[in-house]
Tab-separated table of C-alpha atoms in Angstrom:
chain	number	residue	atom	x	y	z
L	1	MET	CA	204.118	108.414	178.629
L	2	ALA	CA	206.497	105.263	177.206
L	3	ALA	CA	204.578	104.902	175.112
L	4	ARG	CA	204.315	108.449	173.731
L	5	LEU	CA	208.023	108.123	173.439
L	6	LEU	CA	207.874	104.826	172.094
L	7	LEU	CA	205.547	105.620	169.463
L	8	ARG	CA	207.835	108.990	168.512
L	9	SER	CA	211.070	107.492	168.723
L	10	ALA	CA	209.356	104.554	165.944
L	11	PHE	CA	208.540	107.469	163.705
L	12	ARG	CA	211.623	109.064	163.203
L	13	ALA	CA	213.482	105.887	162.895
L	14	ALA	CA	211.196	104.416	160.519
L	15	LYS	CA	211.742	107.948	159.097
L	16	THR	CA	214.764	108.405	158.670
L	17	CYS	CA	215.509	104.731	157.524
L	18	ARG	CA	213.067	104.389	154.637
L	19	ALA	CA	214.817	101.723	152.567
L	20	ALA	CA	212.532	98.916	151.288
L	21	PRO	CA	212.715	96.644	154.020
L	22	VAL	CA	214.601	93.379	152.926
L	23	PRO	CA	212.362	90.436	153.284
L	24	ALA	CA	215.308	89.188	155.424
L	25	LEU	CA	214.282	85.352	156.474
L	26	THR	CA	215.883	86.080	160.342
L	27	ARG	CA	213.072	87.515	161.972
L	28	GLY	CA	209.396	85.913	161.661
L	29	MET	CA	207.149	82.684	160.769
L	30	ALA	CA	210.138	81.708	158.452
L	31	ALA	CA	213.020	82.159	161.462
L	32	GLY	CA	211.376	81.386	164.992
L	33	GLY	CA	208.125	80.080	164.340
L	34	ILE	CA	206.105	83.654	165.718
L	35	PRO	CA	205.022	85.793	163.030
L	36	THR	CA	205.619	89.499	163.175
L	37	ASP	CA	203.538	92.938	162.788
L	38	GLU	CA	204.962	92.761	159.276
L	39	GLU	CA	203.726	89.587	158.799
L	40	GLN	CA	200.261	89.608	160.735
L	41	ALA	CA	199.036	93.076	161.030
L	42	THR	CA	195.771	93.392	159.816
L	43	GLY	CA	192.528	96.356	159.479
L	44	MET	CA	193.712	100.139	161.056
L	45	GLU	CA	196.819	98.354	162.742
L	46	ARG	CA	198.120	97.602	159.767
L	47	ILE	CA	196.964	101.073	157.777
L	48	ILE	CA	198.655	102.908	160.483
L	49	MET	CA	201.354	100.823	160.287
L	50	LYS	CA	202.366	101.117	156.780
L	51	ALA	CA	202.284	104.624	157.359
L	52	MET	CA	204.746	105.025	160.166
L	53	GLN	CA	206.533	103.293	158.035
L	54	GLU	CA	207.024	105.780	155.038
L	55	GLY	CA	206.938	109.162	157.757
L	56	SER	CA	203.058	109.692	157.069
L	57	ASP	CA	200.425	110.048	159.964
L	58	PRO	CA	197.077	110.528	158.177
L	59	TYR	CA	195.330	109.737	162.093
L	60	ASN	CA	197.160	112.771	163.365
L	61	MET	CA	198.909	110.480	165.946
L	62	MET	CA	201.946	112.755	166.068
L	63	LYS	CA	201.231	116.695	167.418
L	64	PRO	CA	201.138	119.321	164.526
L	65	LYS	CA	203.794	120.759	162.868
L	66	GLU	CA	205.083	123.649	163.638
L	67	TYR	CA	204.595	126.664	161.141
L	68	ALA	CA	205.575	130.144	161.968
L	69	GLY	CA	201.963	131.190	161.027
L	70	SER	CA	203.507	134.193	159.263
L	71	LYS	CA	201.727	135.521	155.562
L	72	VAL	CA	204.004	133.108	153.581
L	73	ASP	CA	204.071	130.548	155.792
L	74	PRO	CA	201.093	129.994	157.214
L	75	HIS	CA	199.646	127.413	159.350
L	76	LEU	CA	199.175	124.644	157.157
L	77	VAL	CA	195.804	122.452	158.532
L	78	PRO	CA	194.835	119.217	157.221
L	79	SER	CA	191.061	118.278	156.329
L	80	ILE	CA	189.392	115.033	154.733
L	81	THR	CA	186.521	117.625	153.998
L	82	ASN	CA	186.866	120.777	152.610
L	83	LYS	CA	186.285	123.116	155.984
L	84	ARG	CA	188.070	122.425	159.429
L	85	ILE	CA	188.307	123.898	162.667
L	86	VAL	CA	190.456	125.584	164.127
L	87	GLY	CA	191.792	126.233	167.353
L	88	CYS	CA	194.387	129.150	168.472
L	89	VAL	CA	196.146	129.155	171.035
L	90	CYS	CA	197.313	132.473	170.499
L	91	GLU	CA	200.044	132.753	173.357
L	92	GLU	CA	201.696	130.075	175.369
L	93	ASP	CA	199.198	129.122	178.620
L	94	ASN	CA	196.476	130.751	176.975
L	95	THR	CA	193.653	129.186	178.643
L	96	ALA	CA	190.902	130.644	176.113
L	97	VAL	CA	191.097	128.998	172.776
L	98	VAL	CA	190.210	131.049	169.810
L	99	TRP	CA	187.830	128.741	167.943
L	100	PHE	CA	186.684	129.275	163.944
L	101	TRP	CA	186.000	127.559	160.836
L	102	LEU	CA	188.700	127.164	158.533
L	103	HIS	CA	187.003	127.300	154.747
L	104	GLN	CA	189.483	125.730	151.564
L	105	GLY	CA	191.221	128.834	149.619
L	106	GLU	CA	192.388	131.790	150.484
L	107	PRO	CA	193.843	131.335	153.801
L	108	GLN	CA	192.521	132.799	156.854
L	109	ARG	CA	194.182	134.501	160.237
L	110	CYS	CA	193.263	134.152	163.784
L	111	PRO	CA	190.549	136.782	164.498
L	112	SER	CA	192.858	137.020	167.835
L	113	CYS	CA	196.230	137.240	167.262
L	114	GLY	CA	196.504	137.706	163.360
L	115	SER	CA	198.647	134.140	162.358
L	116	HIS	CA	197.269	132.830	159.041
L	117	TYR	CA	195.711	129.207	158.658
L	118	GLN	CA	195.713	127.201	155.332
L	119	LEU	CA	193.540	124.503	155.127
L	120	VAL	CA	195.156	122.096	152.981
L	121	ALA	CA	193.143	118.872	151.058
L	122	HIS	CA	194.145	115.054	152.738
L	123	GLU	CA	193.284	111.706	151.706
L	124	LEU	CA	192.733	109.469	154.256
L	125	PRO	CA	194.548	105.912	153.330
L	126	HIS	CA	191.671	102.495	152.446
F	1	MET	CA	188.249	100.807	157.854
F	2	ALA	CA	188.827	104.343	156.202
F	3	HIS	CA	185.049	105.462	157.672
F	4	GLN	CA	186.990	106.881	160.418
F	5	ALA	CA	188.977	110.304	160.609
F	6	HIS	CA	190.738	108.780	163.885
F	7	ALA	CA	192.953	105.976	165.027
F	8	TYR	CA	190.947	105.029	168.137
F	9	HIS	CA	188.544	102.159	167.487
F	10	MET	CA	184.587	102.852	168.628
F	11	VAL	CA	183.381	99.825	169.389
F	12	ASP	CA	179.979	98.156	168.006
F	13	PRO	CA	177.605	97.879	170.364
F	14	SER	CA	177.926	94.888	173.028
F	15	PRO	CA	175.089	93.401	175.484
F	16	TRP	CA	178.185	92.334	178.201
F	17	PRO	CA	178.415	95.039	179.958
F	18	LEU	CA	174.989	94.273	180.076
F	19	THR	CA	174.652	90.032	181.427
F	20	GLY	CA	177.812	91.463	183.566
F	21	ALA	CA	174.995	94.070	185.700
F	22	VAL	CA	172.807	91.258	185.458
F	23	ALA	CA	174.981	88.752	186.818
F	24	ALA	CA	177.100	91.024	189.813
F	25	LEU	CA	173.287	91.250	190.891
F	26	LEU	CA	172.221	87.723	190.702
F	27	VAL	CA	175.404	86.619	192.286
F	28	THR	CA	175.452	89.280	195.640
F	29	SER	CA	171.574	88.943	196.052
F	30	GLY	CA	171.646	85.287	195.429
F	31	THR	CA	174.384	85.020	198.267
F	32	ALA	CA	172.346	86.689	200.816
F	33	ILE	CA	169.699	84.269	199.751
F	34	TRP	CA	171.641	81.787	200.777
F	35	PHE	CA	172.943	82.522	203.629
F	36	HIS	CA	169.366	83.024	204.653
F	37	PHE	CA	166.999	81.234	203.032
F	38	ASN	CA	169.136	78.457	202.073
F	39	SER	CA	168.986	78.221	198.375
F	40	THR	CA	171.523	78.613	196.110
F	41	ILE	CA	169.428	78.981	193.152
F	42	LEU	CA	170.075	82.718	191.698
F	43	MET	CA	174.037	82.974	193.108
F	44	THR	CA	174.628	79.981	190.757
F	45	LEU	CA	173.042	81.193	188.302
F	46	GLY	CA	174.314	84.882	188.286
F	47	THR	CA	177.596	82.638	188.560
F	48	MET	CA	177.048	80.142	185.554
F	49	LEU	CA	176.246	84.549	183.678
F	50	LEU	CA	178.958	85.911	184.962
F	51	LEU	CA	181.402	83.338	183.537
F	52	LEU	CA	179.582	83.369	180.441
F	53	THR	CA	179.620	87.373	180.321
F	54	MET	CA	183.497	86.734	180.613
F	55	TYR	CA	184.331	84.391	178.194
F	56	GLN	CA	181.981	86.157	175.285
F	57	TRP	CA	183.330	89.798	175.888
F	58	TRP	CA	187.385	88.997	176.481
F	59	ARG	CA	186.462	86.573	173.039
F	60	ASP	CA	185.116	89.743	171.453
F	61	ILE	CA	187.729	91.604	172.230
F	62	ILE	CA	190.550	89.611	170.689
F	63	ARG	CA	188.742	89.472	167.932
F	64	GLU	CA	188.101	93.212	167.442
F	65	GLY	CA	192.138	93.557	168.842
F	66	THR	CA	193.955	90.295	166.516
F	67	PHE	CA	191.357	89.479	164.131
F	68	GLN	CA	190.138	92.802	163.129
F	69	GLY	CA	193.869	94.548	164.029
F	70	HIS	CA	191.044	97.501	165.987
F	71	HIS	CA	194.042	97.765	168.280
F	72	THR	CA	196.098	100.564	167.267
F	73	PRO	CA	199.074	101.816	169.161
F	74	PRO	CA	196.352	104.500	170.845
F	75	VAL	CA	194.142	102.153	171.922
F	76	GLN	CA	197.067	99.510	172.807
F	77	LYS	CA	198.383	102.629	174.794
F	78	GLY	CA	194.692	102.885	176.657
F	79	LEU	CA	195.016	99.424	177.275
F	80	ARG	CA	198.136	99.833	178.965
F	81	TYR	CA	197.026	102.508	181.379
F	82	GLY	CA	193.367	100.904	181.869
F	83	MET	CA	195.825	97.553	183.317
F	84	ILE	CA	197.911	99.514	184.959
F	85	LEU	CA	194.948	101.298	186.957
F	86	PHE	CA	193.619	98.261	187.521
F	87	ILE	CA	196.592	96.222	189.030
F	88	THR	CA	196.750	99.396	191.792
F	89	SER	CA	192.924	99.199	192.254
F	90	GLU	CA	193.681	95.624	193.713
F	91	VAL	CA	197.083	96.926	195.043
F	92	PHE	CA	195.159	99.345	197.840
F	93	PHE	CA	192.012	96.143	198.298
F	94	PHE	CA	195.789	93.549	199.556
F	95	LEU	CA	196.646	96.878	201.589
F	96	GLY	CA	193.056	97.158	203.766
F	97	PHE	CA	194.143	93.803	204.655
F	98	PHE	CA	197.118	94.452	205.718
F	99	TRP	CA	195.918	97.131	207.776
F	100	ALA	CA	193.818	94.935	209.886
F	101	PHE	CA	196.363	92.438	209.967
F	102	TYR	CA	199.074	95.347	211.447
F	103	HIS	CA	196.318	96.776	213.213
F	104	SER	CA	195.350	93.337	215.402
F	105	SER	CA	199.240	92.493	215.388
F	106	LEU	CA	200.617	95.589	216.784
F	107	ALA	CA	198.699	95.860	219.577
F	108	PRO	CA	197.578	92.749	220.450
F	109	THR	CA	194.747	92.970	223.093
F	110	PRO	CA	194.547	91.520	226.480
F	111	ASP	CA	191.944	89.001	225.100
F	112	LEU	CA	194.768	87.237	222.735
F	113	GLY	CA	197.258	87.677	226.076
F	114	GLY	CA	198.396	90.577	225.018
F	115	CYS	CA	201.097	88.852	222.484
F	116	TRP	CA	201.177	88.237	219.011
F	117	PRO	CA	200.812	85.157	217.875
F	118	PRO	CA	197.880	85.274	220.136
F	119	ALA	CA	198.624	83.122	222.448
F	120	GLY	CA	197.102	79.313	221.819
F	121	ILE	CA	197.473	80.018	218.132
F	122	THR	CA	200.029	77.603	216.883
F	123	THR	CA	201.758	79.002	213.780
F	124	LEU	CA	202.975	77.477	210.660
F	125	ASP	CA	207.010	77.438	210.555
F	126	PRO	CA	207.729	80.017	208.200
F	127	PHE	CA	210.845	77.863	206.721
F	128	GLU	CA	209.204	74.828	205.709
F	129	VAL	CA	206.123	75.051	203.536
F	130	PRO	CA	205.729	78.888	203.093
F	131	LEU	CA	208.954	79.523	201.928
F	132	LEU	CA	208.724	76.906	199.486
F	133	ASN	CA	206.000	78.516	198.224
F	134	THR	CA	208.184	81.911	197.889
F	135	ALA	CA	210.799	79.954	195.759
F	136	VAL	CA	207.968	78.828	193.307
F	137	LEU	CA	206.700	81.584	193.032
F	138	LEU	CA	209.947	83.518	192.153
F	139	ALA	CA	210.711	80.687	190.009
F	140	SER	CA	207.405	81.362	187.929
F	141	GLY	CA	208.485	85.562	188.281
F	142	VAL	CA	211.897	84.241	186.171
F	143	THR	CA	209.933	81.540	183.824
F	144	VAL	CA	207.245	84.482	182.682
F	145	THR	CA	210.259	86.723	182.027
F	146	TRP	CA	211.611	84.203	179.628
F	147	ALA	CA	208.737	83.655	177.761
F	148	HIS	CA	208.177	87.349	177.334
F	149	HIS	CA	211.775	87.283	175.539
F	150	SER	CA	211.005	84.642	174.206
F	151	ILE	CA	208.119	85.817	172.250
F	152	MET	CA	210.020	89.485	171.550
F	153	GLU	CA	213.023	87.284	170.211
F	154	GLY	CA	210.224	85.146	168.074
F	155	ASP	CA	210.983	81.852	169.103
F	156	ARG	CA	208.050	79.846	169.413
F	157	LYS	CA	208.925	76.744	171.131
F	158	PRO	CA	210.764	78.312	174.172
F	159	ALA	CA	207.299	80.803	174.616
F	160	ILE	CA	205.694	77.819	174.582
F	161	GLN	CA	207.822	76.286	176.578
F	162	SER	CA	208.154	78.737	179.367
F	163	LEU	CA	205.103	79.483	180.105
F	164	ALA	CA	203.431	76.248	180.008
F	165	LEU	CA	206.371	76.207	182.950
F	166	THR	CA	205.234	79.762	184.485
F	167	ILE	CA	201.237	78.073	184.960
F	168	LEU	CA	202.557	74.635	186.096
F	169	LEU	CA	204.344	76.258	188.347
F	170	GLY	CA	201.314	78.533	189.651
F	171	PHE	CA	198.932	75.520	189.687
F	172	TYR	CA	201.947	74.125	192.266
F	173	PHE	CA	201.552	76.836	194.627
F	174	THR	CA	198.101	76.320	194.816
F	175	PHE	CA	198.429	72.807	195.323
F	176	LEU	CA	200.754	73.269	198.267
F	177	GLN	CA	198.564	76.476	199.526
F	178	GLY	CA	195.798	73.646	199.588
F	179	LEU	CA	197.822	71.345	201.561
F	180	GLU	CA	199.023	73.927	204.224
F	181	TYR	CA	194.855	74.659	204.865
F	182	PHE	CA	194.271	71.571	205.215
F	183	GLU	CA	196.804	70.950	207.607
F	184	ALA	CA	196.695	73.959	209.667
F	185	PRO	CA	196.637	74.214	213.113
F	186	PHE	CA	193.919	76.923	213.317
F	187	THR	CA	190.691	78.211	211.380
F	188	ILE	CA	189.541	80.898	210.031
F	189	ALA	CA	187.371	81.802	213.310
F	190	ASP	CA	190.739	81.771	215.387
F	191	GLY	CA	189.738	84.563	216.500
F	192	VAL	CA	191.772	88.040	214.992
F	193	TYR	CA	194.830	85.276	213.931
F	194	GLY	CA	192.969	83.187	211.776
F	195	SER	CA	190.853	86.313	210.350
F	196	THR	CA	193.720	88.244	209.047
F	197	PHE	CA	195.781	84.982	208.226
F	198	PHE	CA	193.106	83.167	205.575
F	199	VAL	CA	191.147	86.386	204.729
F	200	ALA	CA	194.422	87.870	203.122
F	201	THR	CA	196.023	84.530	202.146
F	202	GLY	CA	192.873	83.132	200.683
F	203	PHE	CA	192.430	86.371	198.667
F	204	HIS	CA	196.111	85.857	197.376
F	205	GLY	CA	195.372	81.939	196.509
F	206	LEU	CA	191.912	83.337	194.843
F	207	HIS	CA	194.611	86.211	192.428
F	208	VAL	CA	196.497	83.457	192.023
F	209	ILE	CA	194.255	80.896	190.080
F	210	ILE	CA	192.814	84.250	188.274
F	211	GLY	CA	196.708	85.213	186.911
F	212	SER	CA	196.804	80.991	186.357
F	213	THR	CA	194.081	81.383	184.140
F	214	PHE	CA	195.119	84.513	182.308
F	215	LEU	CA	198.553	82.649	182.383
F	216	ALA	CA	196.598	79.903	180.275
F	217	VAL	CA	194.352	81.719	178.127
F	218	CYS	CA	197.736	83.439	177.011
F	219	LEU	CA	199.611	80.055	176.536
F	220	LEU	CA	196.083	78.843	174.543
F	221	ARG	CA	196.496	81.791	172.247
F	222	GLN	CA	200.070	81.866	171.672
F	223	ILE	CA	199.692	78.073	170.742
F	224	GLN	CA	197.598	79.575	167.923
F	225	TYR	CA	199.369	81.687	166.839
F	226	HIS	CA	197.635	85.284	168.114
F	227	PHE	CA	200.973	86.876	169.079
F	228	THR	CA	203.201	88.765	166.839
F	229	SER	CA	206.930	89.835	168.201
F	230	GLU	CA	206.129	92.963	168.341
F	231	HIS	CA	202.678	93.158	169.201
F	232	HIS	CA	201.267	90.980	172.571
F	233	PHE	CA	199.533	92.693	174.934
F	234	GLY	CA	197.413	90.807	176.039
F	235	PHE	CA	200.345	88.211	177.575
F	236	GLU	CA	201.911	91.930	178.895
F	237	ALA	CA	198.898	92.370	180.583
F	238	ALA	CA	198.918	89.002	182.196
F	239	ALA	CA	202.562	88.884	183.269
F	240	TRP	CA	202.445	92.057	185.036
F	241	TYR	CA	199.432	90.808	186.824
F	242	TRP	CA	201.619	87.558	187.573
F	243	HIS	CA	204.065	90.050	188.901
F	244	PHE	CA	202.155	91.836	191.154
F	245	VAL	CA	200.564	88.263	192.586
F	246	ASP	CA	204.191	87.319	193.212
F	247	VAL	CA	205.069	90.765	195.155
F	248	VAL	CA	202.098	90.251	197.514
F	249	TRP	CA	202.833	87.446	198.258
F	250	LEU	CA	206.212	88.544	199.039
F	251	PHE	CA	204.593	91.026	201.609
F	252	LEU	CA	202.394	88.418	202.498
F	253	TYR	CA	204.964	86.342	203.995
F	254	ILE	CA	207.355	88.416	205.374
F	255	SER	CA	204.470	90.434	207.420
F	256	ILE	CA	202.464	87.254	208.351
F	257	TYR	CA	204.379	83.749	208.176
F	258	TRP	CA	207.770	85.354	209.152
F	259	TRP	CA	207.421	88.036	211.564
F	260	GLY	CA	203.997	87.753	212.676
F	261	SER	CA	204.973	83.785	213.515
């Protein structure tokens, strides 16, 4: 739980102070001799670190954004292809999830509660 | 790296779980063969295989995390859960031996003389070497915390020095316990006192050796720049384990050495 809270606060902090990081020589190899993640993180860890600094969440690590689900404010569903499965929990505490494919193009409505969903193109970083 | 749409780590196929399982089979059955047929070949083979498995499996994890960057935040969270659950299972392991000790010592049977310590047992003075051992482990808890803060602040030299000092204190404890074992006026065969004393403190000593080894690996990795000031979970796991070992000793000291004397 502590890790989840840390992740969330790191995400929010990175979003609010999005100024370009000044390469101050107060940390890292130049200062104490222990590298920072900025200097040494690599691979997927680095991709995610960079994305979090920009405030984006390409791998859906965070809770999805909240939308009204109405015709003018549909749930925006990111997808790397032209369709994605949606699971609608129509009312809070419902145990039966309504599953359906959401296709590219016109917004679709949940067959049970009628909330609007719209597929949105999403690019993975590489 | 972008062939996945999630932040988790789908591990490549690996032979080490299989070699580890085979090693476990050979060690256990080999020990039984040794007990009954006076042959150590199977047990030795199993131990070799176990050591090779541990070395290569953990080496691969270091490659995946530090060199390839697979240990993203959710992956690290899973590793944290894993270490906590493992330490919890070890707590229950020791709980069993404490249960055995208290079962025998709270209601001593007539064959012991109806008293604890049992008649004829000369216990160790808790205020001699055992107290020194307590101070040594407590001090090592301070030095490992010092090492952690040094890493987080990005200070390489104090991090290496404090981690090395922690390991030296661990060796000193093991050395002192070894001396105590050699000089003790009672043995493991001396009734239930000997059994509870040596099994509980013996397993603790094994865990001190394991913890010292884990810290030594962290020292080597720290020297080789594996850890960053934000991401050093291997070290944190070693520090958690070391604190657990320290706490078990405190319970042993209070229960067996002090109350039980």
